[in-house]
Amino acid sequence: MSDATTVTVLGAGTMGAGIAQACAAAGHAVTVVDRQPEALERCLATVDASLERLVRKGTMSDDAAAQARARIAVTTDLAASVGGAAIVIEAVYEDLATKQALWRQVDSHAPAEALRATNTSSLSVTEIAQASSRPERFCGLHFFNPVPVLPLVEVVRAERTSPATLDEAVAFATAIGKTPIVCGDTPGFIVNRLLIPYVNDAVHALGEGVARAADIDTAMKLGANLPMGPLALADLIGLDVTLAVIESLHRETADPRFRPAVRLRQLVRAGKLGRKTGEGFHRYE
Ligand code: 3HC
């Protein structure tokens, strides 16, 4: 990569904020782009809260947090923000048409040699890359929530990703302190292929009356020593994202094991998307 210090993050949601923070903490100048100014404000508030938490826990010094924060700029101007980017990471809503339209726009402004990456959790990277005139410079960089805490990045090799692009993506993930694992462009990649069916199954169990939501979560925490229960995890991931992943697994494989749980869809339709809306399987202040 010619210059890995200028990163543009497209999308100011939970993942966009986390990715921006991780890149800035590693010394990169980051610009976060979103169409909605309010989303950009929320993004900065999320980063502030996360940095504060890391400082409070002694994981990061005051100085390092202030420097990381100072490296993050926000804008609604896509053209200007990608113009000088060495790497563009897209983390917008999980909708193929939205992502492809955005990448077409990016392509007309970004340097030809810029590394292009999508953080998609449920769509085909190869298909998203078809909207780019540089599919050989395109790959998946799939981060995990909360990004400042979880070390994994799945580096997804799409059908047309060049070996040099893949190497650069691995080097970039390593340089920001993450552990990259290379995987193919298959539905759910590695983690979501295994994790989301488990979460979806917990919603089936809830629907079957196996136990209350709180008890299902406590059971998996105490009985399987997991950091959080599956329904609380769905609330953290976002029920819309969880549904998008399980629907994608179901659609792509036609495997009945991946049948989306009815309750998951009901909550998404009601706008109860988990922590980000204050209510999902649990309520949040
Ligand atoms: N920013 C900074 N630090 C954070 C943080 C944040 N947003 N969230 C948690 N932390 C830190 C805490 O300060 C704490 O630090 P310490 O170890 O130094 O004390 C540590 O992380 C643990 O947090 P808590 O003590 O508050 O304990 P929690 O139970 O609240 O831990 C958790 C939170 C890290 C979220 C933990 O429960 C966990 O790892 N859960 C599983 C998360 C998971 O599986 N994520 C993957 C989802 S799949 C995905 O994202 C892919 C997508 O495509 C769907």
Short mmCIF file of N, CA and C in Angstrom, two decimals, residues 63-206:
data_model
loop_
_atom_site.label_atom_id
_atom_site.label_comp_id
_atom_site.label_asym_id
_atom_site.label_seq_id
_atom_site.Cartn_x
_atom_site.Cartn_y
_atom_site.Cartn_z
N ASP A 63 -3.24 10.64 27.17
CA ASP A 63 -2.60 11.25 25.99
C ASP A 63 -2.91 10.48 24.72
N ALA A 64 -2.75 9.16 24.80
CA ALA A 64 -2.98 8.31 23.62
C ALA A 64 -4.44 8.44 23.16
N ALA A 65 -5.36 8.51 24.15
CA ALA A 65 -6.79 8.63 23.80
C ALA A 65 -7.05 9.97 23.12
N ALA A 66 -6.45 11.04 23.68
CA ALA A 66 -6.66 12.37 23.10
C ALA A 66 -6.10 12.42 21.68
N GLN A 67 -4.94 11.78 21.50
CA GLN A 67 -4.32 11.79 20.15
C GLN A 67 -5.17 11.00 19.16
N ALA A 68 -5.68 9.87 19.61
CA ALA A 68 -6.52 9.04 18.72
C ALA A 68 -7.76 9.84 18.31
N ARG A 69 -8.36 10.48 19.29
CA ARG A 69 -9.58 11.26 19.03
C ARG A 69 -9.32 12.38 18.03
N ALA A 70 -8.14 13.02 18.19
CA ALA A 70 -7.79 14.15 17.31
C ALA A 70 -7.54 13.69 15.88
N ARG A 71 -7.29 12.41 15.69
CA ARG A 71 -7.03 11.91 14.33
C ARG A 71 -8.31 11.59 13.58
N ILE A 72 -9.49 11.70 14.26
CA ILE A 72 -10.75 11.35 13.61
C ILE A 72 -11.49 12.61 13.17
N ALA A 73 -11.74 12.72 11.86
CA ALA A 73 -12.55 13.82 11.33
C ALA A 73 -13.85 13.21 10.79
N VAL A 74 -14.89 14.02 10.76
CA VAL A 74 -16.15 13.53 10.20
C VAL A 74 -16.63 14.49 9.11
N THR A 75 -17.34 13.96 8.15
CA THR A 75 -17.83 14.81 7.06
C THR A 75 -19.03 14.14 6.36
N THR A 76 -19.81 14.98 5.68
CA THR A 76 -20.87 14.44 4.82
C THR A 76 -20.43 14.46 3.35
N ASP A 77 -19.20 14.95 3.12
CA ASP A 77 -18.70 15.12 1.75
C ASP A 77 -17.90 13.90 1.30
N LEU A 78 -18.57 13.00 0.61
CA LEU A 78 -17.93 11.74 0.20
C LEU A 78 -16.76 12.00 -0.74
N ALA A 79 -16.99 12.82 -1.77
CA ALA A 79 -15.97 13.03 -2.80
C ALA A 79 -14.65 13.51 -2.18
N ALA A 80 -14.75 14.52 -1.30
CA ALA A 80 -13.54 15.08 -0.71
C ALA A 80 -12.85 14.07 0.19
N SER A 81 -13.64 13.27 0.91
CA SER A 81 -13.04 12.39 1.91
C SER A 81 -12.32 11.19 1.28
N VAL A 82 -12.78 10.71 0.13
CA VAL A 82 -12.11 9.54 -0.45
C VAL A 82 -11.01 9.95 -1.42
N GLY A 83 -10.99 11.24 -1.78
CA GLY A 83 -10.03 11.72 -2.79
C GLY A 83 -8.59 11.37 -2.49
N GLY A 84 -8.20 11.44 -1.21
CA GLY A 84 -6.80 11.17 -0.88
C GLY A 84 -6.63 9.92 -0.05
N ALA A 85 -7.62 9.05 -0.06
CA ALA A 85 -7.57 7.88 0.83
C ALA A 85 -6.65 6.79 0.31
N ALA A 86 -5.88 6.21 1.24
CA ALA A 86 -5.09 5.03 0.89
C ALA A 86 -5.93 3.78 1.06
N ILE A 87 -6.88 3.87 1.97
CA ILE A 87 -7.77 2.73 2.19
C ILE A 87 -9.19 3.24 2.49
N VAL A 88 -10.15 2.63 1.87
CA VAL A 88 -11.56 2.98 2.10
C VAL A 88 -12.25 1.74 2.67
N ILE A 89 -12.84 1.91 3.86
CA ILE A 89 -13.54 0.78 4.49
C ILE A 89 -15.01 1.15 4.59
N GLU A 90 -15.84 0.35 3.99
CA GLU A 90 -17.29 0.65 3.97
C GLU A 90 -18.01 -0.19 5.03
N ALA A 91 -18.80 0.51 5.84
CA ALA A 91 -19.57 -0.17 6.90
C ALA A 91 -20.97 0.43 6.95
N VAL A 92 -21.64 0.46 5.80
CA VAL A 92 -23.00 1.01 5.80
C VAL A 92 -24.02 -0.12 5.93
N TYR A 93 -25.27 0.27 5.93
CA TYR A 93 -26.39 -0.65 6.12
C TYR A 93 -26.28 -1.89 5.21
N GLU A 94 -26.69 -3.04 5.75
CA GLU A 94 -26.54 -4.30 5.02
C GLU A 94 -27.58 -4.45 3.90
N ASP A 95 -27.36 -3.70 2.83
CA ASP A 95 -28.26 -3.78 1.69
C ASP A 95 -27.39 -3.71 0.44
N LEU A 96 -27.49 -4.72 -0.41
CA LEU A 96 -26.59 -4.82 -1.56
C LEU A 96 -26.67 -3.60 -2.47
N ALA A 97 -27.91 -3.17 -2.78
CA ALA A 97 -28.07 -2.04 -3.70
C ALA A 97 -27.45 -0.77 -3.12
N THR A 98 -27.66 -0.56 -1.80
CA THR A 98 -27.07 0.62 -1.14
C THR A 98 -25.55 0.58 -1.22
N LYS A 99 -24.99 -0.59 -0.89
CA LYS A 99 -23.53 -0.70 -0.88
C LYS A 99 -22.97 -0.52 -2.30
N GLN A 100 -23.62 -1.15 -3.28
CA GLN A 100 -23.10 -1.05 -4.65
C GLN A 100 -23.18 0.40 -5.16
N ALA A 101 -24.29 1.08 -4.86
CA ALA A 101 -24.43 2.47 -5.31
C ALA A 101 -23.33 3.33 -4.69
N LEU A 102 -23.07 3.07 -3.42
CA LEU A 102 -22.03 3.84 -2.73
C LEU A 102 -20.66 3.58 -3.35
N TRP A 103 -20.37 2.32 -3.63
CA TRP A 103 -19.05 1.98 -4.19
C TRP A 103 -18.87 2.56 -5.59
N ARG A 104 -19.97 2.68 -6.35
CA ARG A 104 -19.86 3.32 -7.67
C ARG A 104 -19.42 4.77 -7.50
N GLN A 105 -20.03 5.43 -6.49
CA GLN A 105 -19.66 6.83 -6.21
C GLN A 105 -18.21 6.93 -5.76
N VAL A 106 -17.83 6.03 -4.84
CA VAL A 106 -16.46 6.04 -4.31
C VAL A 106 -15.47 5.92 -5.46
N ASP A 107 -15.77 5.00 -6.37
CA ASP A 107 -14.85 4.71 -7.47
C ASP A 107 -14.55 5.92 -8.33
N SER A 108 -15.53 6.81 -8.44
CA SER A 108 -15.28 7.96 -9.31
C SER A 108 -14.45 9.04 -8.61
N HIS A 109 -14.19 8.88 -7.31
CA HIS A 109 -13.40 9.90 -6.61
C HIS A 109 -12.12 9.34 -5.96
N ALA A 110 -12.10 8.05 -5.64
CA ALA A 110 -10.96 7.50 -4.90
C ALA A 110 -9.78 7.24 -5.84
N PRO A 111 -8.55 7.34 -5.30
CA PRO A 111 -7.39 6.99 -6.12
C PRO A 111 -7.51 5.55 -6.61
N ALA A 112 -7.06 5.31 -7.84
CA ALA A 112 -7.19 3.96 -8.43
C ALA A 112 -6.51 2.91 -7.57
N GLU A 113 -5.39 3.31 -6.93
CA GLU A 113 -4.63 2.31 -6.17
C GLU A 113 -5.13 2.12 -4.74
N ALA A 114 -6.14 2.90 -4.32
CA ALA A 114 -6.63 2.76 -2.94
C ALA A 114 -7.15 1.35 -2.68
N LEU A 115 -6.86 0.85 -1.49
CA LEU A 115 -7.40 -0.45 -1.09
C LEU A 115 -8.86 -0.25 -0.75
N ARG A 116 -9.73 -1.11 -1.28
CA ARG A 116 -11.16 -0.99 -1.06
C ARG A 116 -11.64 -2.19 -0.24
N ALA A 117 -12.35 -1.91 0.85
CA ALA A 117 -12.78 -3.02 1.70
C ALA A 117 -14.20 -2.80 2.20
N THR A 118 -14.95 -3.87 2.27
CA THR A 118 -16.28 -3.79 2.88
C THR A 118 -16.27 -4.58 4.18
N ASN A 119 -17.03 -4.05 5.15
CA ASN A 119 -17.17 -4.74 6.45
C ASN A 119 -18.47 -5.56 6.46
N THR A 120 -18.97 -5.91 5.28
CA THR A 120 -20.25 -6.63 5.26
C THR A 120 -20.23 -7.86 6.16
N SER A 121 -21.35 -8.10 6.83
CA SER A 121 -21.44 -9.29 7.69
C SER A 121 -22.29 -10.37 7.04
N SER A 122 -23.01 -10.03 5.97
CA SER A 122 -23.96 -11.02 5.46
C SER A 122 -24.01 -11.11 3.94
N LEU A 123 -23.39 -10.16 3.25
CA LEU A 123 -23.50 -10.16 1.79
C LEU A 123 -22.22 -10.72 1.16
N SER A 124 -22.32 -11.01 -0.15
CA SER A 124 -21.15 -11.52 -0.86
C SER A 124 -20.21 -10.36 -1.18
N VAL A 125 -18.96 -10.48 -0.76
CA VAL A 125 -17.97 -9.44 -1.06
C VAL A 125 -17.76 -9.36 -2.57
N THR A 126 -17.76 -10.51 -3.21
CA THR A 126 -17.57 -10.57 -4.67
C THR A 126 -18.66 -9.75 -5.37
N GLU A 127 -19.89 -9.90 -4.89
CA GLU A 127 -21.00 -9.20 -5.52
C GLU A 127 -20.92 -7.69 -5.27
N ILE A 128 -20.56 -7.30 -4.07
CA ILE A 128 -20.40 -5.86 -3.78
C ILE A 128 -19.29 -5.30 -4.68
N ALA A 129 -18.19 -6.08 -4.80
CA ALA A 129 -17.03 -5.61 -5.57
C ALA A 129 -17.35 -5.43 -7.05
N GLN A 130 -18.39 -6.06 -7.53
CA GLN A 130 -18.77 -5.91 -8.94
C GLN A 130 -19.15 -4.47 -9.27
N ALA A 131 -19.49 -3.68 -8.23
CA ALA A 131 -19.84 -2.28 -8.45
C ALA A 131 -18.59 -1.42 -8.59
N SER A 132 -17.43 -2.00 -8.31
CA SER A 132 -16.19 -1.24 -8.38
C SER A 132 -15.48 -1.53 -9.70
N SER A 133 -14.81 -0.50 -10.21
CA SER A 133 -14.04 -0.71 -11.44
C SER A 133 -12.69 -1.36 -11.11
N ARG A 134 -12.39 -1.50 -9.81
CA ARG A 134 -11.11 -2.11 -9.38
C ARG A 134 -11.37 -3.31 -8.47
N PRO A 135 -12.09 -4.33 -8.96
CA PRO A 135 -12.38 -5.47 -8.07
C PRO A 135 -11.14 -6.20 -7.57
N GLU A 136 -10.03 -6.06 -8.30
CA GLU A 136 -8.78 -6.70 -7.83
C GLU A 136 -8.23 -5.99 -6.60
N ARG A 137 -8.65 -4.72 -6.36
CA ARG A 137 -8.21 -3.95 -5.19
C ARG A 137 -9.24 -4.06 -4.05
N PHE A 138 -10.18 -4.96 -4.19
CA PHE A 138 -11.33 -5.04 -3.28
C PHE A 138 -11.28 -6.33 -2.45
N CYS A 139 -11.57 -6.21 -1.16
CA CYS A 139 -11.64 -7.40 -0.31
C CYS A 139 -12.61 -7.12 0.84
N GLY A 140 -12.81 -8.10 1.68
CA GLY A 140 -13.60 -7.90 2.90
C GLY A 140 -12.66 -7.68 4.08
N LEU A 141 -13.01 -6.72 4.94
CA LEU A 141 -12.33 -6.56 6.24
C LEU A 141 -13.46 -6.59 7.25
N HIS A 142 -13.66 -7.74 7.85
CA HIS A 142 -14.83 -7.94 8.71
C HIS A 142 -14.41 -7.86 10.18
N PHE A 143 -14.88 -6.79 10.83
CA PHE A 143 -14.55 -6.52 12.24
C PHE A 143 -15.67 -7.06 13.14
N PHE A 144 -15.38 -7.11 14.45
CA PHE A 144 -16.33 -7.67 15.41
C PHE A 144 -16.65 -6.67 16.52
N ASN A 145 -17.86 -6.68 16.94
CA ASN A 145 -18.42 -5.71 17.86
C ASN A 145 -18.31 -6.19 19.32
N PRO A 146 -17.72 -5.42 20.23
CA PRO A 146 -17.16 -4.09 20.08
C PRO A 146 -15.75 -4.10 19.47
N VAL A 147 -15.60 -3.34 18.39
CA VAL A 147 -14.33 -3.34 17.64
C VAL A 147 -13.12 -2.96 18.50
N PRO A 148 -13.24 -1.99 19.41
CA PRO A 148 -12.04 -1.64 20.19
C PRO A 148 -11.56 -2.78 21.10
N VAL A 149 -12.42 -3.76 21.34
CA VAL A 149 -12.08 -4.83 22.29
C VAL A 149 -11.74 -6.15 21.57
N LEU A 150 -12.49 -6.49 20.55
CA LEU A 150 -12.31 -7.82 19.94
C LEU A 150 -11.18 -7.81 18.89
N PRO A 151 -10.23 -8.72 19.04
CA PRO A 151 -9.02 -8.65 18.22
C PRO A 151 -9.15 -9.18 16.79
N LEU A 152 -10.20 -9.94 16.49
CA LEU A 152 -10.24 -10.60 15.17
C LEU A 152 -10.66 -9.66 14.04
N VAL A 153 -10.02 -9.86 12.88
CA VAL A 153 -10.53 -9.30 11.61
C VAL A 153 -10.50 -10.44 10.59
N GLU A 154 -11.66 -10.75 10.01
CA GLU A 154 -11.67 -11.71 8.92
C GLU A 154 -11.33 -10.94 7.64
N VAL A 155 -10.28 -11.39 6.96
CA VAL A 155 -9.89 -10.78 5.69
C VAL A 155 -10.46 -11.68 4.59
N VAL A 156 -11.43 -11.14 3.87
CA VAL A 156 -12.18 -11.99 2.94
C VAL A 156 -11.63 -11.85 1.52
N ARG A 157 -11.23 -13.01 0.99
CA ARG A 157 -10.72 -13.06 -0.37
C ARG A 157 -11.90 -13.25 -1.32
N ALA A 158 -12.26 -12.18 -2.04
CA ALA A 158 -13.35 -12.30 -3.01
C ALA A 158 -12.79 -12.95 -4.28
N GLU A 159 -13.68 -13.30 -5.20
CA GLU A 159 -13.25 -14.03 -6.40
C GLU A 159 -12.17 -13.29 -7.18
N ARG A 160 -12.26 -11.95 -7.19
CA ARG A 160 -11.33 -11.19 -8.03
C ARG A 160 -10.29 -10.42 -7.23
N THR A 161 -10.21 -10.66 -5.91
CA THR A 161 -9.19 -9.99 -5.09
C THR A 161 -7.81 -10.46 -5.52
N SER A 162 -6.89 -9.51 -5.76
CA SER A 162 -5.54 -9.92 -6.17
C SER A 162 -4.74 -10.37 -4.93
N PRO A 163 -3.74 -11.23 -5.13
CA PRO A 163 -2.91 -11.66 -4.00
C PRO A 163 -2.25 -10.47 -3.29
N ALA A 164 -1.83 -9.45 -4.06
CA ALA A 164 -1.17 -8.27 -3.45
C ALA A 164 -2.16 -7.53 -2.56
N THR A 165 -3.41 -7.42 -3.01
CA THR A 165 -4.44 -6.73 -2.21
C THR A 165 -4.67 -7.48 -0.90
N LEU A 166 -4.73 -8.80 -1.00
CA LEU A 166 -4.95 -9.61 0.20
C LEU A 166 -3.80 -9.43 1.19
N ASP A 167 -2.59 -9.43 0.67
CA ASP A 167 -1.41 -9.24 1.54
C ASP A 167 -1.47 -7.87 2.22
N GLU A 168 -1.84 -6.85 1.47
CA GLU A 168 -1.92 -5.50 2.05
C GLU A 168 -3.00 -5.43 3.12
N ALA A 169 -4.12 -6.09 2.87
CA ALA A 169 -5.21 -6.08 3.85
C ALA A 169 -4.79 -6.78 5.14
N VAL A 170 -4.07 -7.88 5.00
CA VAL A 170 -3.57 -8.61 6.17
C VAL A 170 -2.58 -7.73 6.94
N ALA A 171 -1.69 -7.07 6.19
CA ALA A 171 -0.69 -6.19 6.83
C ALA A 171 -1.38 -5.03 7.54
N PHE A 172 -2.40 -4.48 6.92
CA PHE A 172 -3.11 -3.36 7.53
C PHE A 172 -3.78 -3.79 8.83
N ALA A 173 -4.48 -4.92 8.79
CA ALA A 173 -5.17 -5.41 9.99
C ALA A 173 -4.17 -5.67 11.12
N THR A 174 -3.03 -6.23 10.75
CA THR A 174 -1.99 -6.49 11.75
C THR A 174 -1.46 -5.18 12.33
N ALA A 175 -1.26 -4.20 11.45
CA ALA A 175 -0.70 -2.91 11.88
C ALA A 175 -1.63 -2.15 12.82
N ILE A 176 -2.93 -2.41 12.74
CA ILE A 176 -3.82 -1.74 13.70
C ILE A 176 -4.06 -2.60 14.93
N GLY A 177 -3.23 -3.61 15.09
CA GLY A 177 -3.25 -4.40 16.32
C GLY A 177 -4.27 -5.51 16.34
N LYS A 178 -4.82 -5.84 15.18
CA LYS A 178 -5.81 -6.92 15.12
C LYS A 178 -5.14 -8.22 14.66
N THR A 179 -5.85 -9.32 14.85
CA THR A 179 -5.37 -10.60 14.36
C THR A 179 -6.18 -10.97 13.12
N PRO A 180 -5.55 -10.92 11.94
CA PRO A 180 -6.29 -11.23 10.72
C PRO A 180 -6.34 -12.74 10.45
N ILE A 181 -7.48 -13.20 9.99
CA ILE A 181 -7.62 -14.58 9.51
C ILE A 181 -8.17 -14.46 8.09
N VAL A 182 -7.51 -15.10 7.14
CA VAL A 182 -7.98 -15.03 5.76
C VAL A 182 -9.04 -16.11 5.54
N CYS A 183 -10.13 -15.72 4.88
CA CYS A 183 -11.15 -16.72 4.58
C CYS A 183 -11.77 -16.45 3.21
N GLY A 184 -12.47 -17.43 2.69
CA GLY A 184 -13.11 -17.29 1.38
C GLY A 184 -14.42 -16.53 1.51
N ASP A 185 -14.96 -16.18 0.35
CA ASP A 185 -16.20 -15.38 0.32
C ASP A 185 -17.42 -16.31 0.36
N THR A 186 -17.57 -16.98 1.49
CA THR A 186 -18.71 -17.89 1.66
C THR A 186 -19.68 -17.27 2.67
N PRO A 187 -20.97 -17.64 2.62
CA PRO A 187 -21.95 -16.98 3.49
C PRO A 187 -21.57 -17.04 4.97
N GLY A 188 -21.49 -15.86 5.60
CA GLY A 188 -21.17 -15.79 7.03
C GLY A 188 -19.69 -15.88 7.33
N PHE A 189 -18.87 -16.10 6.30
CA PHE A 189 -17.42 -16.28 6.50
C PHE A 189 -17.21 -17.36 7.57
N ILE A 190 -16.40 -17.07 8.61
CA ILE A 190 -16.18 -18.12 9.63
C ILE A 190 -17.09 -17.87 10.85
N VAL A 191 -16.91 -16.69 11.45
CA VAL A 191 -17.56 -16.45 12.75
C VAL A 191 -19.08 -16.42 12.61
N ASN A 192 -19.59 -15.63 11.68
CA ASN A 192 -21.06 -15.53 11.58
C ASN A 192 -21.69 -16.85 11.12
N ARG A 193 -20.93 -17.64 10.34
CA ARG A 193 -21.43 -18.95 9.90
C ARG A 193 -21.72 -19.86 11.10
N LEU A 194 -20.91 -19.69 12.15
CA LEU A 194 -21.06 -20.54 13.33
C LEU A 194 -21.84 -19.86 14.45
N LEU A 195 -21.62 -18.55 14.62
CA LEU A 195 -22.19 -17.83 15.77
C LEU A 195 -23.67 -17.49 15.57
N ILE A 196 -24.02 -17.01 14.38
CA ILE A 196 -25.39 -16.50 14.20
C ILE A 196 -26.43 -17.63 14.21
N PRO A 197 -26.15 -18.81 13.65
CA PRO A 197 -27.12 -19.90 13.81
C PRO A 197 -27.38 -20.25 15.28
N TYR A 198 -26.34 -20.15 16.09
CA TYR A 198 -26.49 -20.39 17.54
C TYR A 198 -27.41 -19.33 18.17
N VAL A 199 -27.18 -18.07 17.80
CA VAL A 199 -28.01 -16.98 18.33
C VAL A 199 -29.46 -17.18 17.86
N ASN A 200 -29.62 -17.49 16.57
CA ASN A 200 -30.96 -17.70 16.00
C ASN A 200 -31.65 -18.88 16.71
N ASP A 201 -30.89 -19.90 17.03
CA ASP A 201 -31.44 -21.07 17.71
C ASP A 201 -31.93 -20.71 19.11
N ALA A 202 -31.22 -19.77 19.73
CA ALA A 202 -31.66 -19.32 21.06
C ALA A 202 -33.02 -18.62 20.95
N VAL A 203 -33.24 -17.91 19.83
CA VAL A 203 -34.54 -17.24 19.64
C VAL A 203 -35.62 -18.30 19.37
N HIS A 204 -35.28 -19.35 18.63
CA HIS A 204 -36.22 -20.47 18.47
C HIS A 204 -36.57 -21.05 19.85
N ALA A 205 -35.54 -21.24 20.67
CA ALA A 205 -35.76 -21.83 22.01
C ALA A 205 -36.68 -20.93 22.84
N LEU A 206 -36.48 -19.62 22.72
CA LEU A 206 -37.33 -18.66 23.43
C LEU A 206 -38.78 -18.84 22.95
#
